[in-house]
Amino acid sequence: MSSDRQRFNRELMDFLAASPTPFHAVHEMARRLAEAGFQHRPETERWRLEPGGRYFTTRNDSSIIAWTVPARAALPDSGLRMVGAHTDSPCLKVKPRPELDRNGYLQLGVEVYGGALLNPWFDRDLSLAGRVSYLDRGGALAHGLVDFKEPVAVIPSLAIHLDREANESRAINAQTYLPPVLGGRGGDFDLKTLLRQRLEADAGAEVGQVLDHELVLYDTQKPAFVGLAQEFIASARLDNLLSCFTGLRALLDAGGEAGALLVCNDHEEVGSTTASGARGPMLTQMLERLLPVPEDRNRALSRSMLISADNAHGVHPNFADRHDGNHGPLLNRGPVIKINANQRYASNSETAAAFRRLAADEGVPVQTFVVRSDMACGSTIGPLAAAETGVRTVDVGVPQWAMHSIRELAGTADAFNLSRVLRRFLDTASLDA
C-alpha cells in the first residue's frame, strides 16, 4: 500500500471511529474544516461572503455544507463543483422512555432506524452515543454530545438448544428480540440521570435537568485493515461516512480556485424528507444566500454539476448471482458509476462521461453498477438534490460488502482513488472544455 493511500485510510479510520452518530460526524467535519481555515456561518446570522473565502454551515447538528467562493471567477460564469453524501447509517435508536426491568435485568427499548441488517447486531459489544438536550443550572436550554465509548450493552443470542431451527429460519421481532441488556439491576435506573452524569463528567456541563435525547447503539470494535495483504477496511458506518470523509478530504485538498461545495445530509436512510435531509430545503436555501439574485443563481446552477457519492454493492463471491453479469463491481477495482433507467440514480450519459474523463485524467479505473432487472433498486440523495436544484448529477460510489450491517467491508484502494477524482473535479475550471 502506498504511503499516501495508507495515510488516507488511517485518517478515514480515525474519522469513522470518532463519528458514532451523524451529530458526531458533523462535529468532526466542522472541526477539521475550522482547522483548515474554513469559517463557520451559522444559519441564524447574516452572512458576509468574500471572494476567495471558505465557509461552512450546519443544520440540526447533523447536516453540513462547506463551500469555497472563487477569488477571481464569478460564480454565474463558472458554476459550482458540488459533492454530496449523507451522514446517517442504519442503526438501533433508543426510545424516549426506554427503561425496562425484565426478569431482574436492566434493558433499553429500541427501534430500528433505516433498513438495518439485524442479525449481526447480536453478541456485539455495544456502546451509546448521541445528542442530549437539557436545561443548565441557570434555566437556559442547551445541547451536548455524549459518547460512552466503552461497551455498556449487549443483545445476547438465544442458544441454539432453545431454537433448533435458528440456522434454517429465524425471523427477528424488533420489539421483543432487540432490547439490549445493560446489567443485572433495574427498578430505580433512570437513563436521564445517567446522561446528566455523563455530560457533567465528560464536558464539564452544569446540567439542571435533562429534557430529551437522541441516542443510538453502536459497535465498539474499531475499524481495521483485513486481508492477507491488508486490502480491505472493516468498519461500522462505511455507508455512508466513507463518502463524507472522501468528499471532505477532496475539498480540503482542492486548490480553491473554482467554486466548490460539499453537502452531507442526514436522514437519507429514512427517505430524506426532513428539514435537514436532501429532500428538504437546506441546500436550496444556502444557494439562495450564496447567490441572492435569481438570474445569477440560475446561470450558476446551469454551469454546475453534482457528484452524489454513496457506496455501491460489490459482487459478493458467495452470492454472485445477485448481480447483473455485466455490471458487477469488484472491490479495489475503482469507483462505480450507478445507473438506473427509472431514475433511482441521477446519472445520465452526459454526467457519467464527465466523471469517466475526470477519472481517466487521474489514471483511476471506473466500474458500472446496474441492478438486476428482476430486483428493486435502492436510491441516493442524487435524484433528490438534482430535482431540488436542477443541477446535472452523477451517482457514484465505492463498492462494498455487507451494506447496512453493523460492520461493513470496502477496499483500501477505492476511497483513496475516488478522493483523487473528486479533488480533480473540485479544481476543474470548466466541465465542458
CSV table of C-alpha atoms in Angstrom, one decimal:
chain,number,residue,atom,x,y,z
A,1,MET,CA,0.0,0.0,0.0
A,2,SER,CA,1.4,3.4,-1.0
A,3,SER,CA,2.2,5.8,1.8
A,4,ASP,CA,-0.4,8.3,0.5
A,5,ARG,CA,-3.1,5.7,0.4
A,6,GLN,CA,-2.1,4.3,3.8
A,7,ARG,CA,-2.2,7.8,5.3
A,8,PHE,CA,-5.6,8.5,3.7
A,9,ASN,CA,-7.1,5.2,5.0
A,10,ARG,CA,-5.7,5.7,8.6
A,11,GLU,CA,-7.3,9.1,8.6
A,12,LEU,CA,-10.5,7.6,7.3
A,13,MET,CA,-10.5,5.1,10.1
A,14,ASP,CA,-9.9,7.8,12.7
A,15,PHE,CA,-12.9,9.7,11.3
A,16,LEU,CA,-15.1,6.6,11.4
A,17,ALA,CA,-14.1,5.9,15.0
A,18,ALA,CA,-14.8,9.5,16.0
A,19,SER,CA,-18.3,9.5,14.4
A,20,PRO,CA,-20.7,7.0,16.0
A,21,THR,CA,-23.7,9.3,15.1
A,22,PRO,CA,-24.5,11.9,12.5
A,23,PHE,CA,-24.1,14.5,15.3
A,24,HIS,CA,-20.5,13.4,16.0
A,25,ALA,CA,-19.7,13.1,12.3
A,26,VAL,CA,-20.8,16.7,11.6
A,27,HIS,CA,-18.9,17.9,14.7
A,28,GLU,CA,-15.8,16.1,13.5
A,29,MET,CA,-16.1,17.5,10.0
A,30,ALA,CA,-16.7,21.0,11.3
A,31,ARG,CA,-13.6,20.7,13.5
A,32,ARG,CA,-11.4,19.6,10.5
A,33,LEU,CA,-12.8,22.4,8.3
A,34,ALA,CA,-12.2,25.1,11.0
A,35,GLU,CA,-8.6,23.8,11.5
A,36,ALA,CA,-8.1,24.2,7.7
A,37,GLY,CA,-9.3,27.9,7.8
A,38,PHE,CA,-13.0,27.5,6.9
A,39,GLN,CA,-15.2,30.0,8.7
A,40,HIS,CA,-18.4,29.0,10.4
A,41,ARG,CA,-21.5,30.8,9.1
A,42,PRO,CA,-24.5,29.9,11.4
A,43,GLU,CA,-27.8,29.9,9.6
A,44,THR,CA,-29.3,32.3,12.1
A,45,GLU,CA,-26.8,35.1,11.3
A,46,ARG,CA,-26.5,37.5,8.4
A,47,TRP,CA,-23.8,36.2,6.0
A,48,ARG,CA,-20.9,38.2,4.6
A,49,LEU,CA,-19.1,36.2,1.9
A,50,GLU,CA,-15.9,37.3,0.3
A,51,PRO,CA,-14.2,36.3,-3.0
A,52,GLY,CA,-11.6,33.6,-2.0
A,53,GLY,CA,-13.5,32.8,1.2
A,54,ARG,CA,-14.0,29.3,2.6
A,55,TYR,CA,-17.1,28.7,4.7
A,56,PHE,CA,-19.4,26.1,6.3
A,57,THR,CA,-22.8,25.9,7.9
A,58,THR,CA,-24.7,23.2,9.7
A,59,ARG,CA,-28.4,22.3,10.4
A,60,ASN,CA,-29.7,20.2,13.3
A,61,ASP,CA,-26.1,19.5,14.2
A,62,SER,CA,-26.4,16.5,11.8
A,63,SER,CA,-26.1,18.0,8.3
A,64,ILE,CA,-23.3,20.2,7.0
A,65,ILE,CA,-22.5,22.3,3.9
A,66,ALA,CA,-19.0,23.6,3.2
A,67,TRP,CA,-18.0,25.7,0.2
A,68,THR,CA,-15.4,27.9,-1.3
A,69,VAL,CA,-16.0,31.2,-3.2
A,70,PRO,CA,-13.6,31.6,-6.2
A,71,ALA,CA,-11.3,34.5,-5.8
A,72,ARG,CA,-11.4,35.6,-9.5
A,73,ALA,CA,-14.2,33.9,-11.5
A,74,ALA,CA,-17.8,35.0,-10.9
A,75,LEU,CA,-20.0,32.0,-9.9
A,76,PRO,CA,-22.7,32.8,-12.6
A,77,ASP,CA,-19.9,32.3,-15.2
A,78,SER,CA,-18.1,29.4,-13.6
A,79,GLY,CA,-20.7,27.4,-11.7
A,80,LEU,CA,-20.2,25.2,-8.7
A,81,ARG,CA,-18.5,21.8,-8.4
A,82,MET,CA,-20.6,20.0,-5.8
A,83,VAL,CA,-20.1,16.7,-4.0
A,84,GLY,CA,-23.0,15.2,-1.9
A,85,ALA,CA,-23.2,12.4,0.6
A,86,HIS,CA,-25.2,11.5,3.8
A,87,THR,CA,-24.2,11.3,7.4
A,88,ASP,CA,-26.7,8.7,8.7
A,89,SER,CA,-26.5,4.9,8.8
A,90,PRO,CA,-29.0,2.2,9.7
A,91,CYS,CA,-28.8,1.5,13.5
A,92,LEU,CA,-30.8,0.9,16.7
A,93,LYS,CA,-32.1,4.1,18.3
A,94,VAL,CA,-33.1,4.4,21.9
A,95,LYS,CA,-36.8,5.1,22.6
A,96,PRO,CA,-37.8,8.2,24.6
A,97,ARG,CA,-38.8,6.2,27.7
A,98,PRO,CA,-36.5,3.2,27.2
A,99,GLU,CA,-36.0,1.8,30.7
A,100,LEU,CA,-37.1,-1.9,31.0
A,101,ASP,CA,-36.7,-4.1,34.1
A,102,ARG,CA,-37.4,-7.7,33.0
A,103,ASN,CA,-36.5,-10.8,35.0
A,104,GLY,CA,-34.1,-8.8,37.1
A,105,TYR,CA,-32.2,-7.4,34.1
A,106,LEU,CA,-31.9,-3.8,33.1
A,107,GLN,CA,-32.7,-3.3,29.4
A,108,LEU,CA,-33.4,-0.4,26.9
A,109,GLY,CA,-36.3,-0.2,24.5
A,110,VAL,CA,-35.0,0.5,20.9
A,111,GLU,CA,-36.4,0.9,17.5
A,112,VAL,CA,-34.8,0.2,14.1
A,113,TYR,CA,-33.6,3.2,12.1
A,114,GLY,CA,-33.4,2.6,8.4
A,115,GLY,CA,-33.0,-0.7,6.6
A,116,ALA,CA,-30.7,-2.3,9.1
A,117,LEU,CA,-29.4,-5.9,8.6
A,118,LEU,CA,-30.4,-7.1,12.1
A,119,ASN,CA,-28.7,-10.5,12.6
A,120,PRO,CA,-25.1,-9.0,13.0
A,121,TRP,CA,-26.3,-6.9,16.0
A,122,PHE,CA,-26.4,-9.9,18.3
A,123,ASP,CA,-23.5,-10.6,20.6
A,124,ARG,CA,-21.6,-7.4,19.8
A,125,ASP,CA,-20.0,-5.1,22.4
A,126,LEU,CA,-22.3,-2.1,22.2
A,127,SER,CA,-22.0,1.5,23.4
A,128,LEU,CA,-24.3,4.6,23.5
A,129,ALA,CA,-23.8,7.9,21.8
A,130,GLY,CA,-25.9,10.9,20.6
A,131,ARG,CA,-27.2,14.3,21.4
A,132,VAL,CA,-28.8,15.4,24.7
A,133,SER,CA,-30.9,18.4,25.2
A,134,TYR,CA,-31.1,19.9,28.8
A,135,LEU,CA,-31.6,22.9,31.0
A,136,ASP,CA,-28.5,24.2,32.6
A,137,ARG,CA,-28.5,25.3,36.2
A,138,GLY,CA,-29.5,28.8,35.1
A,139,GLY,CA,-32.5,27.5,33.3
A,140,ALA,CA,-31.2,28.0,29.8
A,141,LEU,CA,-31.8,25.4,27.1
A,142,ALA,CA,-28.6,23.7,25.9
A,143,HIS,CA,-27.5,20.7,23.9
A,144,GLY,CA,-24.4,18.5,24.2
A,145,LEU,CA,-22.9,15.3,22.7
A,146,VAL,CA,-22.3,12.2,24.6
A,147,ASP,CA,-20.3,9.1,23.8
A,148,PHE,CA,-19.9,6.4,26.4
A,149,LYS,CA,-17.1,4.8,24.3
A,150,GLU,CA,-16.8,1.7,26.4
A,151,PRO,CA,-19.1,-1.3,26.0
A,152,VAL,CA,-22.2,-0.8,28.1
A,153,ALA,CA,-24.7,-3.1,26.4
A,154,VAL,CA,-25.2,-6.4,24.5
A,155,ILE,CA,-28.0,-8.2,22.7
A,156,PRO,CA,-27.4,-11.8,23.5
A,157,SER,CA,-28.4,-14.5,21.0
A,158,LEU,CA,-30.8,-17.2,22.0
A,159,ALA,CA,-28.9,-20.5,22.4
A,160,ILE,CA,-29.4,-22.9,19.5
A,161,HIS,CA,-30.6,-25.5,22.0
A,162,LEU,CA,-33.7,-23.4,22.6
A,163,ASP,CA,-34.3,-22.7,18.9
A,164,ARG,CA,-33.2,-25.7,16.8
A,165,GLU,CA,-34.4,-24.0,13.6
A,166,ALA,CA,-32.2,-20.9,14.1
A,167,ASN,CA,-29.9,-21.8,11.2
A,168,GLU,CA,-32.7,-22.5,8.9
A,169,SER,CA,-35.1,-19.7,9.7
A,170,ARG,CA,-35.3,-17.1,12.5
A,171,ALA,CA,-37.4,-14.0,12.0
A,172,ILE,CA,-36.3,-11.2,14.2
A,173,ASN,CA,-39.0,-9.4,16.1
A,174,ALA,CA,-37.7,-5.8,16.6
A,175,GLN,CA,-39.9,-5.2,19.6
A,176,THR,CA,-39.1,-8.3,21.7
A,177,TYR,CA,-35.7,-9.6,20.4
A,178,LEU,CA,-33.6,-6.4,20.2
A,179,PRO,CA,-33.7,-4.7,23.6
A,180,PRO,CA,-30.1,-4.8,24.8
A,181,VAL,CA,-29.0,-5.8,28.3
A,182,LEU,CA,-27.2,-3.1,30.3
A,183,GLY,CA,-26.8,-5.0,33.5
A,184,GLY,CA,-28.3,-7.1,36.3
A,185,ARG,CA,-30.1,-4.3,38.1
A,186,GLY,CA,-33.3,-2.3,37.2
A,187,GLY,CA,-36.0,-0.8,39.2
A,188,ASP,CA,-34.6,2.6,40.1
A,189,PHE,CA,-32.5,3.1,37.0
A,190,ASP,CA,-33.2,6.4,35.1
A,191,LEU,CA,-31.4,7.0,31.8
A,192,LYS,CA,-31.7,10.8,32.1
A,193,THR,CA,-29.8,10.7,35.4
A,194,LEU,CA,-27.0,8.7,33.7
A,195,LEU,CA,-26.9,11.2,30.8
A,196,ARG,CA,-26.7,14.1,33.2
A,197,GLN,CA,-23.8,12.5,35.0
A,198,ARG,CA,-22.0,11.8,31.7
A,199,LEU,CA,-22.5,15.4,30.4
A,200,GLU,CA,-21.1,16.7,33.7
A,201,ALA,CA,-18.1,14.3,33.7
A,202,ASP,CA,-17.1,14.5,30.1
A,203,ALA,CA,-18.0,18.1,29.0
A,204,GLY,CA,-18.0,19.9,32.3
A,205,ALA,CA,-21.6,20.9,31.7
A,206,GLU,CA,-23.7,22.3,34.5
A,207,VAL,CA,-26.9,20.3,33.9
A,208,GLY,CA,-30.0,21.2,35.8
A,209,GLN,CA,-32.4,18.8,34.1
A,210,VAL,CA,-32.1,16.5,31.0
A,211,LEU,CA,-35.2,17.1,28.8
A,212,ASP,CA,-34.7,14.8,25.8
A,213,HIS,CA,-32.2,12.8,23.9
A,214,GLU,CA,-31.4,11.2,20.5
A,215,LEU,CA,-29.2,8.2,21.3
A,216,VAL,CA,-28.1,5.2,19.2
A,217,LEU,CA,-26.3,2.0,20.0
A,218,TYR,CA,-23.1,1.3,18.1
A,219,ASP,CA,-20.4,-1.4,17.9
A,220,THR,CA,-17.3,-0.5,19.9
A,221,GLN,CA,-15.0,-2.6,17.7
A,222,LYS,CA,-12.6,-0.2,16.0
A,223,PRO,CA,-12.1,0.0,12.2
A,224,ALA,CA,-9.4,-2.4,11.0
A,225,PHE,CA,-7.5,-3.5,7.9
A,226,VAL,CA,-8.4,-7.0,6.9
A,227,GLY,CA,-6.9,-9.5,4.4
A,228,LEU,CA,-3.6,-11.2,3.8
A,229,ALA,CA,-2.4,-8.0,2.1
A,230,GLN,CA,-4.5,-5.7,4.3
A,231,GLU,CA,-6.5,-4.9,1.2
A,232,PHE,CA,-9.9,-4.3,2.9
A,233,ILE,CA,-11.2,-1.9,5.6
A,234,ALA,CA,-13.8,-3.3,8.0
A,235,SER,CA,-15.8,-0.8,10.0
A,236,ALA,CA,-19.3,0.3,11.0
A,237,ARG,CA,-20.9,3.1,9.1
A,238,LEU,CA,-18.9,2.8,5.9
A,239,ASP,CA,-22.3,3.6,4.2
A,240,ASN,CA,-22.0,6.5,4.1
A,241,LEU,CA,-19.4,8.1,6.3
A,242,LEU,CA,-16.7,6.8,3.9
A,243,SER,CA,-18.2,9.1,1.2
A,244,CYS,CA,-18.5,12.0,3.7
A,245,PHE,CA,-14.8,11.7,4.5
A,246,THR,CA,-13.8,11.2,0.9
A,247,GLY,CA,-15.6,14.4,-0.1
A,248,LEU,CA,-14.2,16.3,2.8
A,249,ARG,CA,-10.7,15.2,2.1
A,250,ALA,CA,-11.1,16.2,-1.6
A,251,LEU,CA,-12.4,19.7,-0.6
A,252,LEU,CA,-9.6,20.3,1.8
A,253,ASP,CA,-7.0,19.2,-0.8
A,254,ALA,CA,-8.5,21.2,-3.6
A,255,GLY,CA,-6.8,24.3,-4.7
A,256,GLY,CA,-9.7,26.6,-4.1
A,257,GLU,CA,-9.6,28.4,-7.5
A,258,ALA,CA,-13.0,27.0,-8.6
A,259,GLY,CA,-16.3,27.4,-6.7
A,260,ALA,CA,-16.5,24.1,-4.7
A,261,LEU,CA,-19.2,22.8,-2.4
A,262,LEU,CA,-19.7,19.7,-0.2
A,263,VAL,CA,-23.1,18.8,1.2
A,264,CYS,CA,-23.6,16.0,3.7
A,265,ASN,CA,-27.3,15.5,4.6
A,266,ASP,CA,-28.9,13.5,7.4
A,267,HIS,CA,-31.9,11.1,7.1
A,268,GLU,CA,-31.1,9.6,3.7
A,269,GLU,CA,-31.7,6.1,5.2
A,270,VAL,CA,-35.3,7.0,6.0
A,271,GLY,CA,-36.3,8.9,2.9
A,272,SER,CA,-34.6,12.4,3.3
A,273,THR,CA,-38.0,14.2,3.8
A,274,THR,CA,-36.8,16.4,6.7
A,275,ALA,CA,-35.6,19.9,7.3
A,276,SER,CA,-32.0,18.7,7.2
A,277,GLY,CA,-32.5,15.9,4.6
A,278,ALA,CA,-31.7,16.1,0.9
A,279,ARG,CA,-35.5,16.3,0.1
A,280,GLY,CA,-35.6,19.4,2.4
A,281,PRO,CA,-34.7,23.0,1.6
A,282,MET,CA,-31.2,23.2,3.2
A,283,LEU,CA,-29.2,23.2,0.0
A,284,THR,CA,-31.5,25.4,-2.0
A,285,GLN,CA,-31.7,27.9,0.9
A,286,MET,CA,-27.9,28.0,1.2
A,287,LEU,CA,-27.6,28.6,-2.6
A,288,GLU,CA,-30.1,31.5,-2.4
A,289,ARG,CA,-27.9,33.1,0.2
A,290,LEU,CA,-24.8,32.5,-1.8
A,291,LEU,CA,-26.4,33.9,-5.0
A,292,PRO,CA,-29.4,36.0,-4.0
A,293,VAL,CA,-30.1,37.3,-7.5
A,294,PRO,CA,-32.3,34.6,-9.2
A,295,GLU,CA,-30.9,35.2,-12.6
A,296,ASP,CA,-27.3,34.8,-11.4
A,297,ARG,CA,-28.2,31.7,-9.4
A,298,ASN,CA,-29.9,30.0,-12.3
A,299,ARG,CA,-26.9,30.8,-14.6
A,300,ALA,CA,-24.5,29.4,-12.0
A,301,LEU,CA,-26.6,26.2,-11.5
A,302,SER,CA,-26.8,25.6,-15.3
A,303,ARG,CA,-23.0,25.6,-15.3
A,304,SER,CA,-22.7,23.4,-12.2
A,305,MET,CA,-22.5,19.7,-11.6
A,306,LEU,CA,-23.1,17.4,-8.5
A,307,ILE,CA,-21.3,14.2,-7.8
A,308,SER,CA,-23.5,12.2,-5.4
A,309,ALA,CA,-21.3,9.8,-3.6
A,310,ASP,CA,-22.9,6.8,-1.9
A,311,ASN,CA,-21.4,3.3,-1.6
A,312,ALA,CA,-22.3,0.6,-4.2
A,313,HIS,CA,-23.0,-3.1,-3.9
A,314,GLY,CA,-19.8,-5.0,-4.7
A,315,VAL,CA,-20.1,-8.6,-6.1
A,316,HIS,CA,-20.1,-10.9,-3.1
A,317,PRO,CA,-18.2,-14.1,-4.2
A,318,ASN,CA,-20.7,-16.3,-2.4
A,319,PHE,CA,-23.7,-14.6,-4.0
A,320,ALA,CA,-22.5,-13.5,-7.4
A,321,ASP,CA,-25.9,-14.4,-8.9
A,322,ARG,CA,-27.4,-11.4,-7.1
A,323,HIS,CA,-25.8,-9.1,-9.7
A,324,ASP,CA,-26.3,-8.4,-13.4
A,325,GLY,CA,-23.4,-10.3,-15.1
A,326,ASN,CA,-22.1,-7.3,-16.9
A,327,HIS,CA,-22.5,-4.8,-14.1
A,328,GLY,CA,-21.0,-6.4,-11.0
A,329,PRO,CA,-18.4,-4.1,-9.4
A,330,LEU,CA,-15.4,-5.6,-7.6
A,331,LEU,CA,-13.6,-4.2,-4.5
A,332,ASN,CA,-10.3,-2.4,-5.2
A,333,ARG,CA,-11.1,-2.1,-8.9
A,334,GLY,CA,-12.2,1.5,-8.9
A,335,PRO,CA,-15.2,3.7,-8.1
A,336,VAL,CA,-18.6,2.8,-9.5
A,337,ILE,CA,-21.0,4.8,-11.7
A,338,LYS,CA,-24.5,3.9,-10.6
A,339,ILE,CA,-27.2,3.8,-13.3
A,340,ASN,CA,-30.9,3.1,-13.2
A,341,ALA,CA,-33.4,3.5,-16.1
A,342,ASN,CA,-36.1,4.5,-13.7
A,343,GLN,CA,-34.0,7.4,-12.2
A,344,ARG,CA,-33.4,5.8,-8.8
A,345,TYR,CA,-29.9,7.2,-9.6
A,346,ALA,CA,-29.5,10.5,-11.3
A,347,SER,CA,-26.6,9.5,-13.7
A,348,ASN,CA,-27.1,10.0,-17.4
A,349,SER,CA,-24.7,9.7,-20.3
A,350,GLU,CA,-23.5,13.3,-20.1
A,351,THR,CA,-22.7,13.2,-16.4
A,352,ALA,CA,-21.3,9.7,-16.5
A,353,ALA,CA,-19.0,10.7,-19.4
A,354,ALA,CA,-17.8,13.7,-17.4
A,355,PHE,CA,-16.9,11.5,-14.4
A,356,ARG,CA,-15.2,9.0,-16.7
A,357,ARG,CA,-13.0,11.7,-18.2
A,358,LEU,CA,-12.0,13.1,-14.7
A,359,ALA,CA,-11.1,9.5,-13.6
A,360,ALA,CA,-9.1,8.9,-16.7
A,361,ASP,CA,-7.2,12.1,-16.1
A,362,GLU,CA,-6.2,10.7,-12.7
A,363,GLY,CA,-5.5,7.2,-14.0
A,364,VAL,CA,-8.3,5.8,-12.0
A,365,PRO,CA,-10.4,2.8,-13.4
A,366,VAL,CA,-14.1,3.1,-13.3
A,367,GLN,CA,-16.8,0.4,-12.9
A,368,THR,CA,-20.6,0.5,-13.6
A,369,PHE,CA,-23.4,-0.8,-11.5
A,370,VAL,CA,-26.9,-1.6,-12.8
A,371,VAL,CA,-29.2,-3.6,-10.6
A,372,ARG,CA,-30.7,-6.9,-11.9
A,373,SER,CA,-33.8,-6.2,-13.9
A,374,ASP,CA,-35.8,-8.6,-11.6
A,375,MET,CA,-34.7,-6.8,-8.4
A,376,ALA,CA,-35.7,-3.5,-6.8
A,377,CYS,CA,-33.2,-0.7,-6.9
A,378,GLY,CA,-32.2,1.5,-4.0
A,379,SER,CA,-31.6,5.2,-4.3
A,380,THR,CA,-29.4,8.1,-3.0
A,381,ILE,CA,-29.5,11.8,-2.4
A,382,GLY,CA,-28.6,12.3,-6.0
A,383,PRO,CA,-32.1,12.3,-7.6
A,384,LEU,CA,-33.4,14.4,-4.7
A,385,ALA,CA,-30.7,17.1,-4.9
A,386,ALA,CA,-31.0,17.2,-8.7
A,387,ALA,CA,-34.8,17.7,-8.5
A,388,GLU,CA,-34.5,20.4,-5.9
A,389,THR,CA,-31.7,22.4,-7.6
A,390,GLY,CA,-31.9,21.4,-11.3
A,391,VAL,CA,-28.2,20.6,-11.3
A,392,ARG,CA,-26.9,17.9,-13.6
A,393,THR,CA,-25.8,15.0,-11.4
A,394,VAL,CA,-24.0,11.7,-11.5
A,395,ASP,CA,-24.3,9.0,-8.8
A,396,VAL,CA,-21.1,7.2,-7.9
A,397,GLY,CA,-19.8,5.2,-5.0
A,398,VAL,CA,-17.1,2.8,-3.6
A,399,PRO,CA,-18.0,-0.9,-3.9
A,400,GLN,CA,-18.6,-2.6,-0.6
A,401,TRP,CA,-19.9,-5.8,1.0
A,402,ALA,CA,-22.3,-6.2,3.9
A,403,MET,CA,-24.1,-2.9,3.3
A,404,HIS,CA,-26.3,-1.9,6.3
A,405,SER,CA,-24.7,-4.5,8.5
A,406,ILE,CA,-23.2,-3.4,11.9
A,407,ARG,CA,-19.8,-4.0,10.3
A,408,GLU,CA,-19.2,-3.4,6.6
A,409,LEU,CA,-16.2,-4.0,4.3
A,410,ALA,CA,-14.6,-2.0,1.5
A,411,GLY,CA,-11.4,-1.9,-0.4
A,412,THR,CA,-8.4,0.1,0.7
A,413,ALA,CA,-7.8,1.4,-2.9
A,414,ASP,CA,-11.2,2.6,-3.8
A,415,ALA,CA,-12.0,5.5,-1.4
A,416,PHE,CA,-8.5,6.9,-1.9
A,417,ASN,CA,-8.9,6.8,-5.7
A,418,LEU,CA,-12.4,8.3,-5.5
A,419,SER,CA,-11.0,11.2,-3.4
A,420,ARG,CA,-8.4,11.8,-6.2
A,421,VAL,CA,-11.2,12.1,-8.8
A,422,LEU,CA,-13.3,14.3,-6.6
A,423,ARG,CA,-10.3,16.6,-5.9
A,424,ARG,CA,-9.7,17.0,-9.6
A,425,PHE,CA,-13.4,17.6,-10.1
A,426,LEU,CA,-13.4,20.4,-7.5
A,427,ASP,CA,-10.4,22.0,-9.1
A,428,THR,CA,-11.8,21.8,-12.7
A,429,ALA,CA,-12.4,25.3,-14.2
A,430,SER,CA,-14.8,24.0,-16.9
A,431,LEU,CA,-16.5,20.7,-17.3
A,432,ASP,CA,-17.3,21.4,-20.9
A,433,ALA,CA,-13.9,22.2,-22.2
